[in-house]
Coordinates of C-alpha atoms in Angstrom, one line a residue:
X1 CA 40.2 -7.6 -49.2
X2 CA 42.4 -10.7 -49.7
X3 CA 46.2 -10.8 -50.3
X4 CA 47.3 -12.8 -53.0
X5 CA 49.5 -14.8 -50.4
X6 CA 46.7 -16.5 -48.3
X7 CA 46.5 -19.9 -49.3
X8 CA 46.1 -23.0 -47.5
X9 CA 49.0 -24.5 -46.2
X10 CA 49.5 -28.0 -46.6
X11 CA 48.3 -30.2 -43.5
X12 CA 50.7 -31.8 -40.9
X13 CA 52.6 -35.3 -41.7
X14 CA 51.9 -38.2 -39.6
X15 CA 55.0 -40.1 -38.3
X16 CA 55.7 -43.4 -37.0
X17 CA 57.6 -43.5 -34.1
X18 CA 59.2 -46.7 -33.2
X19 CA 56.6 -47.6 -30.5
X20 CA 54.3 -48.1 -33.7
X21 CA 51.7 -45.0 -32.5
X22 CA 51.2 -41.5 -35.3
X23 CA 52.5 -38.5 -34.5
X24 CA 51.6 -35.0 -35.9
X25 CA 54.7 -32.8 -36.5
X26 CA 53.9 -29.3 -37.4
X27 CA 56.4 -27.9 -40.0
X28 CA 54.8 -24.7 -40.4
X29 CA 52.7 -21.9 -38.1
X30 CA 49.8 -22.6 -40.8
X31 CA 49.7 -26.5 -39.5
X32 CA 49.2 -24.8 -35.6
X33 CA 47.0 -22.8 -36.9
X34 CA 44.8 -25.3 -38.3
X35 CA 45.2 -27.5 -35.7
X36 CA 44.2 -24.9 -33.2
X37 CA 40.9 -24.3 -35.1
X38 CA 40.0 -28.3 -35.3
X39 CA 40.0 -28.3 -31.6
X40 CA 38.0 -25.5 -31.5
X41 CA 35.7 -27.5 -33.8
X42 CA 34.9 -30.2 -31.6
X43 CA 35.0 -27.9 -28.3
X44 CA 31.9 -26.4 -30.7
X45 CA 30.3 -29.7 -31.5
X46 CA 30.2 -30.6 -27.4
X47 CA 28.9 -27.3 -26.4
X48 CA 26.1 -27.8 -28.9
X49 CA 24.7 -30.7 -27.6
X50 CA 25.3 -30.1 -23.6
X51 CA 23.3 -26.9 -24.3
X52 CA 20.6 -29.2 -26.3
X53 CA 20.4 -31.3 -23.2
X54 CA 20.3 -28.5 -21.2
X55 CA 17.3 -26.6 -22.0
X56 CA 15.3 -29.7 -23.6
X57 CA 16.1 -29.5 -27.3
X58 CA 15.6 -32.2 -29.4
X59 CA 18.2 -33.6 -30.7
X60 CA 16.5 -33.8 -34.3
X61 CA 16.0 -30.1 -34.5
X62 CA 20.1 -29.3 -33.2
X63 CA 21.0 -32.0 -36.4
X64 CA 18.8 -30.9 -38.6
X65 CA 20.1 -27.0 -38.1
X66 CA 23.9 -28.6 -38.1
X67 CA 23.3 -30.6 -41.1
X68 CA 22.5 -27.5 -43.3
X69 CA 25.9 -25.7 -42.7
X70 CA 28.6 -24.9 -45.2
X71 CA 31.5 -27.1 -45.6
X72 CA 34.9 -25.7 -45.7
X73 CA 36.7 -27.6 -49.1
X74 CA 40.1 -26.6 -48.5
X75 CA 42.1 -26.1 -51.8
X76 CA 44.7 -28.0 -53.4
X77 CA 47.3 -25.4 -53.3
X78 CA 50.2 -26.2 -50.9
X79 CA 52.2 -22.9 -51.3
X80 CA 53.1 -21.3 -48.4
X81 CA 54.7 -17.4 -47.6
X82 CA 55.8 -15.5 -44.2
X83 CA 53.0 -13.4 -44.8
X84 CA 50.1 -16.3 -44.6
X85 CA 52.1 -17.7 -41.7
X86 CA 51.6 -14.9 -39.2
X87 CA 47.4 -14.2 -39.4
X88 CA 45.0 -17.1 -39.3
X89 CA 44.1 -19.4 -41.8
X90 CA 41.2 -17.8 -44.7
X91 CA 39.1 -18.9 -47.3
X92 CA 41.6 -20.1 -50.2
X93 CA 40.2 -17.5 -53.1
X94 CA 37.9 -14.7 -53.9
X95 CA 34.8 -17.3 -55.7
X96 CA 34.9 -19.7 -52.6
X97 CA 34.1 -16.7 -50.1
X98 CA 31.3 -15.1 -52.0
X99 CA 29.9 -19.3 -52.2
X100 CA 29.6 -18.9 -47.9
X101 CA 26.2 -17.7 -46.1
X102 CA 27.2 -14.3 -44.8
X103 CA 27.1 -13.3 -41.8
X104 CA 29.3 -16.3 -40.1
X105 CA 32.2 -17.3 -42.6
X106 CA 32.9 -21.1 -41.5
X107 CA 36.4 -22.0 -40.6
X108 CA 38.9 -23.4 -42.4
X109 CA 39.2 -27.3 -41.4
X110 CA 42.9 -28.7 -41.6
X111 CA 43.2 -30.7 -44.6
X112 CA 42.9 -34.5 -44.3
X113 CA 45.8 -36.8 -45.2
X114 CA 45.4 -39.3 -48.4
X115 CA 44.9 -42.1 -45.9
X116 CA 41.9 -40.1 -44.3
X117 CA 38.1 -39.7 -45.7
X118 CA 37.2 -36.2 -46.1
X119 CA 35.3 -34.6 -43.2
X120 CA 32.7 -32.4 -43.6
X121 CA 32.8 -29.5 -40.9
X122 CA 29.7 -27.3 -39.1
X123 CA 30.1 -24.4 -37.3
X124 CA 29.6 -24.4 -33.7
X125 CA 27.6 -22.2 -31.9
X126 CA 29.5 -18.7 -31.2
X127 CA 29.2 -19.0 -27.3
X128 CA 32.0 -20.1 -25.8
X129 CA 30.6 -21.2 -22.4
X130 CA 26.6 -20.8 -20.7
X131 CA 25.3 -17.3 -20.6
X132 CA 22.3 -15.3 -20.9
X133 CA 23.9 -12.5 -23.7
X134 CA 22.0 -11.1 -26.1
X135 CA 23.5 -13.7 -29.0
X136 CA 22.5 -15.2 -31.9
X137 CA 23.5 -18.8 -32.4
X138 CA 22.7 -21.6 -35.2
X139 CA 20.0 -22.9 -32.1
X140 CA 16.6 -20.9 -32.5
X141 CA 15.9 -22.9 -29.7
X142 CA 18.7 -22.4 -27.4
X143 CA 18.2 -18.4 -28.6
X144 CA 14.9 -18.6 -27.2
X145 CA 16.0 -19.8 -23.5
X146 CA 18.7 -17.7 -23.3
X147 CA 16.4 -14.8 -23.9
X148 CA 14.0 -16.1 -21.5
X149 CA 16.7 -16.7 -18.6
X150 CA 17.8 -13.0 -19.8
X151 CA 14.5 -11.5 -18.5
X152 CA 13.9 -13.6 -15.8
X153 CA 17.4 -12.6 -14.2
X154 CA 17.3 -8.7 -15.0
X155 CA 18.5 -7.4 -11.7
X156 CA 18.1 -3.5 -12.8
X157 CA 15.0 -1.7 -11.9
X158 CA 12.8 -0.7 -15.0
X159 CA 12.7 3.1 -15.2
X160 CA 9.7 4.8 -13.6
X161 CA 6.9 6.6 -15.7
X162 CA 7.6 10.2 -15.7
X163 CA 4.2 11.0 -14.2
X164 CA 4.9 8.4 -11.8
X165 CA 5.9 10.6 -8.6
X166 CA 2.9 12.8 -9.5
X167 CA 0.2 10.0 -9.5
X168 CA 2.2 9.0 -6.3
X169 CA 1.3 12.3 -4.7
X170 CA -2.2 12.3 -6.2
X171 CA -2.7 9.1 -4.2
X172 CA -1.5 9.8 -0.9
X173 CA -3.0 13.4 -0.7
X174 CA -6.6 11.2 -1.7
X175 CA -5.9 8.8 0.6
X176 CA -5.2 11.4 3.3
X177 CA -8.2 13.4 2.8
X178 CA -10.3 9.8 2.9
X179 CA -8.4 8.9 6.7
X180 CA -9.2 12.6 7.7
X181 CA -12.6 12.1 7.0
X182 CA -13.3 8.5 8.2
X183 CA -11.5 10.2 11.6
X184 CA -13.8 13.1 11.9
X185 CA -16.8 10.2 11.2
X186 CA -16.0 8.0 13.7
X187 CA -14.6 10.9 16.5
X188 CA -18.4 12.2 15.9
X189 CA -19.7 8.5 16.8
X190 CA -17.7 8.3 19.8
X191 CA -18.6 11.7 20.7
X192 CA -22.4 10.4 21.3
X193 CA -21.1 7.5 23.2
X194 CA -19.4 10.2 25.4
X195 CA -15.9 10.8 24.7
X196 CA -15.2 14.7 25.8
X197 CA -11.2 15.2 25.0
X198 CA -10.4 17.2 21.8
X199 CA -10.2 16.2 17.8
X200 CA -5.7 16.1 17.9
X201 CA -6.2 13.9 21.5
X202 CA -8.4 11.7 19.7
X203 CA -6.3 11.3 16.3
X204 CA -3.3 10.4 18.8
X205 CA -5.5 8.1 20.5
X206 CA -6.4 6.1 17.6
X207 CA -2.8 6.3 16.1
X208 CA -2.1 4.1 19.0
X209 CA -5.1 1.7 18.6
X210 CA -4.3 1.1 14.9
X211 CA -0.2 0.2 16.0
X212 CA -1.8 -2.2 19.0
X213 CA -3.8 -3.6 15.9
X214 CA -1.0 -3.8 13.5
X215 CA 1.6 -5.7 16.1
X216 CA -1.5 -8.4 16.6
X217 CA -2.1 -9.0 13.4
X218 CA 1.9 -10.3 13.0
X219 CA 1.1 -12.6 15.6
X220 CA -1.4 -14.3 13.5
X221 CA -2.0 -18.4 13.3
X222 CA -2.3 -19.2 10.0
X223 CA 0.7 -18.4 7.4
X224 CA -1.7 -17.5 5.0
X225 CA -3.3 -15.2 6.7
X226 CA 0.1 -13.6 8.0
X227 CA 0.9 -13.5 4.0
X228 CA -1.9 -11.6 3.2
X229 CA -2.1 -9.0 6.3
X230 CA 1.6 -7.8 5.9
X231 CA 1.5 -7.4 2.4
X232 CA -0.8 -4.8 3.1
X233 CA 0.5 -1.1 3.0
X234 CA 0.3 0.8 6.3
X235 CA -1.9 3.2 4.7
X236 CA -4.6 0.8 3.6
X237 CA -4.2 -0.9 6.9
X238 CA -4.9 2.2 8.8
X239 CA -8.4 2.9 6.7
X240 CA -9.3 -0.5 7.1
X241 CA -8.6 -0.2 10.9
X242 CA -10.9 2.7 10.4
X243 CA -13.6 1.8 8.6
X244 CA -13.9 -1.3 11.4
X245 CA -14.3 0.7 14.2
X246 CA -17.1 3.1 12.2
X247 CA -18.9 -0.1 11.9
X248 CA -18.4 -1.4 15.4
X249 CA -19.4 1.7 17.3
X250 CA -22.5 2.6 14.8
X251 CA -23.3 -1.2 15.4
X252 CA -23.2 -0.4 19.1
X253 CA -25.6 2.5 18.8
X254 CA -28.0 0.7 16.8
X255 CA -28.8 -1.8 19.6
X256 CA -32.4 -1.8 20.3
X257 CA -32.8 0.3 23.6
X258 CA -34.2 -2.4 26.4
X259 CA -37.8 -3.1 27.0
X260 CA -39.5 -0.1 29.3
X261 CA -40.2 -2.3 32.7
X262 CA -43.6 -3.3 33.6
X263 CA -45.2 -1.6 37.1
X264 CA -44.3 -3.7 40.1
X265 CA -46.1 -3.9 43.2
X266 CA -45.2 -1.6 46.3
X267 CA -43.8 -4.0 48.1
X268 CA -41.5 -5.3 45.4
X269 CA -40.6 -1.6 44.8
X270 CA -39.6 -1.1 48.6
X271 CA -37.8 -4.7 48.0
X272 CA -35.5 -3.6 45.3
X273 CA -34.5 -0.4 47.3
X274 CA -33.3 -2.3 50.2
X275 CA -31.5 -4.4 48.3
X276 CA -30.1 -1.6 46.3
X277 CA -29.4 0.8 49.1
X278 CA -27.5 -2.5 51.0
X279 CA -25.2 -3.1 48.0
X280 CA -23.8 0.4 47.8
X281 CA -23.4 0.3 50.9
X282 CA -21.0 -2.7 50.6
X283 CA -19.5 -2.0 47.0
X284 CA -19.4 2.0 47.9
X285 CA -17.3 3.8 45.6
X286 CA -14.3 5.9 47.1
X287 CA -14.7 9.6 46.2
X288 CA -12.6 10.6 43.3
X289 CA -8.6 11.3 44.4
X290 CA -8.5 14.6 46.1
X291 CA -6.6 17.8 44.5
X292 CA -2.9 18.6 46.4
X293 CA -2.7 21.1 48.8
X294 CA -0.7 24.3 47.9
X295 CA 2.4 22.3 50.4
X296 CA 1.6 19.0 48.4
X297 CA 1.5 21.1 45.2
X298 CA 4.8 23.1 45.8
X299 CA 6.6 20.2 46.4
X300 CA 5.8 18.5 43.1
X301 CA 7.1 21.1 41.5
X302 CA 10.3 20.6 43.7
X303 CA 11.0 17.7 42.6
X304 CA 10.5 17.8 38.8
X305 CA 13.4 20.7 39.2
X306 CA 15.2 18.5 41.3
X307 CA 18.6 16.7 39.1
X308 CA 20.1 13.3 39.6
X309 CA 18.6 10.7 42.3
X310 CA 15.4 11.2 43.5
X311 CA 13.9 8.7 45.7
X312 CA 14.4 5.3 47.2
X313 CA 12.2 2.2 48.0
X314 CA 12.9 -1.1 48.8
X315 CA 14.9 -2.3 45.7
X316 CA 13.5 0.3 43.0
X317 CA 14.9 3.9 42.7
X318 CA 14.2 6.7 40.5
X319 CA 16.1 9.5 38.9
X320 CA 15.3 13.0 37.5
X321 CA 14.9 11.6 33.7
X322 CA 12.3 9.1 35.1
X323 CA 10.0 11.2 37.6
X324 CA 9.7 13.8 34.4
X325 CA 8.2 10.4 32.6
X326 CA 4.7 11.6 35.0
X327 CA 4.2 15.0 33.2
X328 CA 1.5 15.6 31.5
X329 CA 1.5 13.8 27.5
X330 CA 4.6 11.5 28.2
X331 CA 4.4 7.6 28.6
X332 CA 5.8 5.7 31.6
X333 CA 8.8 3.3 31.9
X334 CA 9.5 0.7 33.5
X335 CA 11.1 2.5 36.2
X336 CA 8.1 4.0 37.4
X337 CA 5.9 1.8 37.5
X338 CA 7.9 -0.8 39.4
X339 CA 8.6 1.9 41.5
X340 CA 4.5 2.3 42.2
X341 CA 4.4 -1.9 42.2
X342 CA 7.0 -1.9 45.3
X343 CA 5.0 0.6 47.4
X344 CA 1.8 -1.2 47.1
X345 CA 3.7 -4.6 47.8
X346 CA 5.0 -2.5 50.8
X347 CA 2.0 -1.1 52.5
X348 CA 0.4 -5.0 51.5
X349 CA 3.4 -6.3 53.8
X350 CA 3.3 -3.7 55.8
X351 CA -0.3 -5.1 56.7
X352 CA -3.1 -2.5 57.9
X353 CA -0.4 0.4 58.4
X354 CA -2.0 2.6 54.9
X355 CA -5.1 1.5 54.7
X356 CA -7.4 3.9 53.8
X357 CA -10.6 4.1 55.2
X358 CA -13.2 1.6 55.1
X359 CA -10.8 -0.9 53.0
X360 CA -8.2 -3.1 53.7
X361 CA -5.7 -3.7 51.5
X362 CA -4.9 -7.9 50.2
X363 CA -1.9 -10.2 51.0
X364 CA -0.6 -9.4 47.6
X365 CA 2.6 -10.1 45.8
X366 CA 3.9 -8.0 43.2
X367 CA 5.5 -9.1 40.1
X368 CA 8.1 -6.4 38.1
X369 CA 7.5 -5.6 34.6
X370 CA 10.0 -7.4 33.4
X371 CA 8.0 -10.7 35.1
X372 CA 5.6 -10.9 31.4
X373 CA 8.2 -10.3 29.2
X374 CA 9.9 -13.1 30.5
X375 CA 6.7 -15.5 30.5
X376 CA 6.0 -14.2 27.4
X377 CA 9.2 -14.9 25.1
X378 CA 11.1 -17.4 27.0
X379 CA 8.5 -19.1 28.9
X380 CA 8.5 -20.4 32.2
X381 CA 11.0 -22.9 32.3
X382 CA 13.6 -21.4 29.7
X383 CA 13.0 -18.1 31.4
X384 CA 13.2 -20.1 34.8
X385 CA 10.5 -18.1 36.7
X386 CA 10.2 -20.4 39.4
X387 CA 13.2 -19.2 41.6
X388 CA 10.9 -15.7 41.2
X389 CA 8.8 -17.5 43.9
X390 CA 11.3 -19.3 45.4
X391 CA 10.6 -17.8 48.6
X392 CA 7.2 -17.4 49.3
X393 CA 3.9 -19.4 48.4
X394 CA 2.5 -17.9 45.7
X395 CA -1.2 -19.7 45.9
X396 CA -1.3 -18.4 49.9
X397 CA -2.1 -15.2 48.9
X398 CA -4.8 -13.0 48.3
X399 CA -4.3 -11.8 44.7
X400 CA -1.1 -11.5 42.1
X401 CA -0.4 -8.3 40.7
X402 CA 1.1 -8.1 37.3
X403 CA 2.1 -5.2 35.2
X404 CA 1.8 -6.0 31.3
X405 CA 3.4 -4.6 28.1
X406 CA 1.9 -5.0 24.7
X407 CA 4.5 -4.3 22.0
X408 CA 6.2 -1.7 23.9
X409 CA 3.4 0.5 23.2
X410 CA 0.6 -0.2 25.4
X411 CA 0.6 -0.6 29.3
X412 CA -2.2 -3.0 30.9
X413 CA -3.0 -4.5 34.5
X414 CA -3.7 -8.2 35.1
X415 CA -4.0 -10.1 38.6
X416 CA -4.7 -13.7 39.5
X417 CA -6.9 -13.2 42.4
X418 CA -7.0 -16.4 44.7
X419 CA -10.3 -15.3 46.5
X420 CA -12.7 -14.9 43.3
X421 CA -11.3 -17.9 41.7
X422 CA -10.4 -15.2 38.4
X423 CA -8.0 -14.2 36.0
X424 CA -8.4 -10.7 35.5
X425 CA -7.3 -8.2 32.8
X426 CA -7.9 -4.4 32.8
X427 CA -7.4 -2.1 30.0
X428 CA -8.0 1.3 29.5
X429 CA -8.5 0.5 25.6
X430 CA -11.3 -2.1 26.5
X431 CA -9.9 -5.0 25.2
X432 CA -10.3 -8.4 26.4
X433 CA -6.8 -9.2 25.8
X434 CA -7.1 -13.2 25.5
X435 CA -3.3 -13.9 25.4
X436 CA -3.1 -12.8 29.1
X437 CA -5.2 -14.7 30.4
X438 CA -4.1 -17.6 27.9
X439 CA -0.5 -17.0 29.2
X440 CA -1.2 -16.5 32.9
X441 CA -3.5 -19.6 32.8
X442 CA -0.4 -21.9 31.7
X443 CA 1.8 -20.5 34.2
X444 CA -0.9 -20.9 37.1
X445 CA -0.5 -24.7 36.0
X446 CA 3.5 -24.8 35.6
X447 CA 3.9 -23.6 38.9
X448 CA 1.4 -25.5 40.6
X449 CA 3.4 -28.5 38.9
X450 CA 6.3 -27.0 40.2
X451 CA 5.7 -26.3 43.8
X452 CA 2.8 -28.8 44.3
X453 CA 3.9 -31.6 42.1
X454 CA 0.2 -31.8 40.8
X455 CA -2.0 -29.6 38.2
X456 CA -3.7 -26.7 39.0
X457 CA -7.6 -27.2 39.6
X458 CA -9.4 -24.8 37.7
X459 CA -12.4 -25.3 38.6
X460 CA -14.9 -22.3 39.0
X461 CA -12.3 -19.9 37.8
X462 CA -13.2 -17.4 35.4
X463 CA -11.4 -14.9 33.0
X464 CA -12.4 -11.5 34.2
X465 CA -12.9 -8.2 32.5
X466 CA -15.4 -5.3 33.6
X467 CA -17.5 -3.8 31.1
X468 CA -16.9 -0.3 33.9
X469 CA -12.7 -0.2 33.3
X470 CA -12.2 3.5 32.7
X471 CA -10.8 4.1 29.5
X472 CA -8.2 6.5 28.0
X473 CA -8.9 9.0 25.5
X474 CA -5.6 10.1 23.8
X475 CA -2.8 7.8 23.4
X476 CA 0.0 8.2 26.6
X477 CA -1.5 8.0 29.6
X478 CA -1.9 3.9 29.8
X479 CA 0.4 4.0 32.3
X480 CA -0.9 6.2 34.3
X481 CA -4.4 3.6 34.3
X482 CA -1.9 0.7 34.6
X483 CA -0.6 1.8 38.1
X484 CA -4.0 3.2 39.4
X485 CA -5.6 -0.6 38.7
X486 CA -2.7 -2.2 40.4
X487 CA -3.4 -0.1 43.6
X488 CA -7.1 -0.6 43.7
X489 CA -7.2 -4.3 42.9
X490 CA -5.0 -4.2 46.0
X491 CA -7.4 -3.0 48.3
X492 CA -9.7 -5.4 46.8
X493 CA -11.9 -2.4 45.1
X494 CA -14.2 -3.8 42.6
X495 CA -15.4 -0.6 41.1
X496 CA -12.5 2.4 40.6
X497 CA -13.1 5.7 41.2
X498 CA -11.1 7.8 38.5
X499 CA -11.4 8.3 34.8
X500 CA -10.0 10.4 31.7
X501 CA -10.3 13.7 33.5
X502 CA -8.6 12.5 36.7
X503 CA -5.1 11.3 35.4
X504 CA -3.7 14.7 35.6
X505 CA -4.3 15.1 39.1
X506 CA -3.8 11.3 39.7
X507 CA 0.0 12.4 37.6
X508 CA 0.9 15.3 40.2
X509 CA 0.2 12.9 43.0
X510 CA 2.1 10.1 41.7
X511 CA 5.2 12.7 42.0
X512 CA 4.0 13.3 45.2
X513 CA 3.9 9.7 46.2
X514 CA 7.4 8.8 44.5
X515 CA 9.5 11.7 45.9
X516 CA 8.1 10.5 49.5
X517 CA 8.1 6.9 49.4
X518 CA 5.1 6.2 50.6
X519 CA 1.2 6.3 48.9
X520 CA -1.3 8.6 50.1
X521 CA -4.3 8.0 51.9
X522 CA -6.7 10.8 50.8

């Protein structure tokens, strides 16, 4: 509704100052008013075309849209009253605002002088500054970006299905039952290649397999290839894991059986026995470890009641938390294994002093766990492993004994032995392992460099793994393997003598060998 009072009020006077320049004096509020809103007008008219420039907009279409707006004719009427001075300048009468495009009145120019041609004004568009509101502007074009910029910067999650958390829970109760059943398949397939622990030890076991798998697969070349295995879910990672080692171990019972040998003479019968009968006598096996005595026995069970400090060898000393690391289902630290490492460096040293019978144990040196993590991450000059050897001759001795951690969740045994010109690895997983004998091959060479000032000859050197490694069959007692491979590599043993159902026996007498400093003989 419109007062009678609101008409236009008449537009500012120039004056001449005597410098010669036009000044506007503003007798009234109207003339601020008006003046106010032809800023605004040209503040308007720049926006329009930065935005045009902005997101591509011809300039045709942003003239063609500007040249279609309402002009403001200002009336005639110069009368002015307290009441039109306080609110803003509005259309001059009743006819003139029902002429105007509804919704976007224009505004109300201020009227030009007699020495000044009319101007014909367009309204700007209605945002002030750059955004990506929900607006409507005299710009379908510049509409359209903003709503495009709109959607492609909404920050706030869409709302979930509300059947969403169900079909969830339909998924990963299918996808449970599948893994159950792919487990039970392949535990039956390794049960004919003759695994003998239970269904739960096995499920652990290949929990651990599938983690070893997982922290490889990061390590991966290509970036593509890293892309596309970590956007995988655990889930599907762990079927696929799965589904793999069905394949590889029906795959390994599928091999044609070997050719029935032909019938040899007598003589080349009696040959092969010899020869047979002579290498077993040279490569005999050592009879399994031998059970505790009751003594033996009763003072394992000492010491895992015992509190605090527990024993003392060389450099390396064990407490109450870490000998209770050797019961039965837990995994070893480093504590105990170095612990093990020093005592076979010590009866080495020590020369002929331990040696059990019908061995001799190697000139070996013994490198801590903390040795590969070193090599591993900082390398060998950044983790400046030469002073390790700083004072002994490293290529003077028999074989190098080296404890080695895979993603802090798998224990391994590798050894540069001198004599058979070979890098060997031993796993009880059976894998080859090829970054350690990558790794230990490149420091061979670094140190040679170091110590000899030439490179290492390689020549006739081999990386090593035997197809007869025992192997674990649940997923904590790699440790236990670890330091059992250590001791019999340095005694130069070629074949081992222990497996799955040894380690807790092998466990007791690890206690046994801890709390007295010294490893047994038996």
């Amino acid at each position: 509704m419109k007062r009678s009072s609101d008409s236009p009020l008449p537009c500012p006077k120039r004056q001449r100052t005597a410098s010669g320049s036009t000044t506007l004096s503003h007798s009234s509020l109207g003339d601020k008013w008006r003046s106010v809103g032809h800023d605004f007008l040209n503040a308007g008219r720049k926006f329009g075309s930065v935005v045009c420039e902005t997101f591509g907009i011809s300039s045709s279409s942003s003239s063609s849209s500007s040249s279609t707006l309402p002009a403001h004719k200002p009336s005639s009427s110069s009368s002015y009253s307290p009441s039109s001075a306080a609110t803003p300048p509005t259309s001059s009468s009743p006819s003139e605002a029902e002429t105007e495009e509804p919704p976007h009145p224009p505004p109300s120019p201020p009227h030009p002088g007699p020495s000044e041609p009319t101007r014909v004004s367009t309204r700007p568009s209605p945002v002030p500054f750059p955004t990506t509101a929900d607006t409507s502007t005299y710009f379908p074009e510049v509409d359209r970006a903003l709503a495009k910029a709109s959607r492609s910067q909404r920050k706030t999650p869409r709302r979930k299905h509300i059947f969403a958390n169900k079909h969830r829970a339909q998924i990963d109760a299918a996808r449970a039952t599948m893994r159950e059943e792919l487990l039970k398949q392949l535990y039956r397939v390794r049960q004919r290649k003759g695994y003998s622990s239970d269904f739960s030890t096995f499920k652990g076991l290949i929990e651990k397999e599938t983690e070893l798998q997982r922290s490889l697969r990061l390590r991966a070349t290509s970036l593509t290839d890293w892309n596309r295995r970590t956007r995988a879910s655990p889930e599907d990672d762990d079927t696929e894991f799965l589904r793999h080692a069905i394949r590889k171990a029906q795959a390994t019972l599928a091999e044609p059986k070997p050719p029935r040998p032909s019938t040899p003479a007598i003589s080349d019968i009696q040959f092969r026995f010899r020869t047979k009968d002579k290498g077993l006598e040279e490569k005999r096996r050592r009879p399994a470890p031998a059970i505790l005595s009751p003594e033996d026995d009763a003072q394992v069970d000492a010491l895992l009641k015992k509190k605090g400090f527990i024993s003392k060898y060389a450099k390396e000393q064990v407490s109450d938390q870490d000998i209770m690391r050797l019961r039965p289902g837990k995994w070893l630290n480093d504590e105990v294994i170095n612990f093990y490492g020093a005592m076979v460096l010590g009866r080495s040293e020590a020369g002929k002093e331990n040696s059990a019978k019908g061995s001799k144990p190697l000139d070996v040196h013994y490198f801590s766990t903390f040795f590969w993590s070193k090599l591993e991450k900082e390398g060998y000059e950044k983790g400046r492993l030469a002073k390790w050897t700083k004072k002994m001759d490293l290529f003077s001795k028999d074989a190098v004994l080296i404890p080695v951690n895979h993603a802090n969740i798998h224990w391994t045994a590798a050894a540069i032995n001198f004599r058979k010109k070979r890098i060997e690895s031993y796993d009880s997983m059976r894998d080859d392992r090829p970054e350690v004998f990558k790794l230990l091959r490149k420091y061979l060479d670094q140190e040679h460099q170091n110590k000899k000032k030439s490179p290492f000859d390689f020549t006739g050197w081999q990386n090593y793994t035997s197809s007869e490694t025992p192997s674990q069959e649940n997923g904590f007692d790699c440790g236990v393997f670890t330091c059992q491979f250590l001791e019999s590599v340095s005694r130069g043993e070629d074949r081992f003598n222990f497996e799955q159902k040894d380690i807790p026996n092998l466990r007791r007498r690890m206690i046994w060998e801890i709390g007295n400093a010294c490893l047994r003989t038996d």
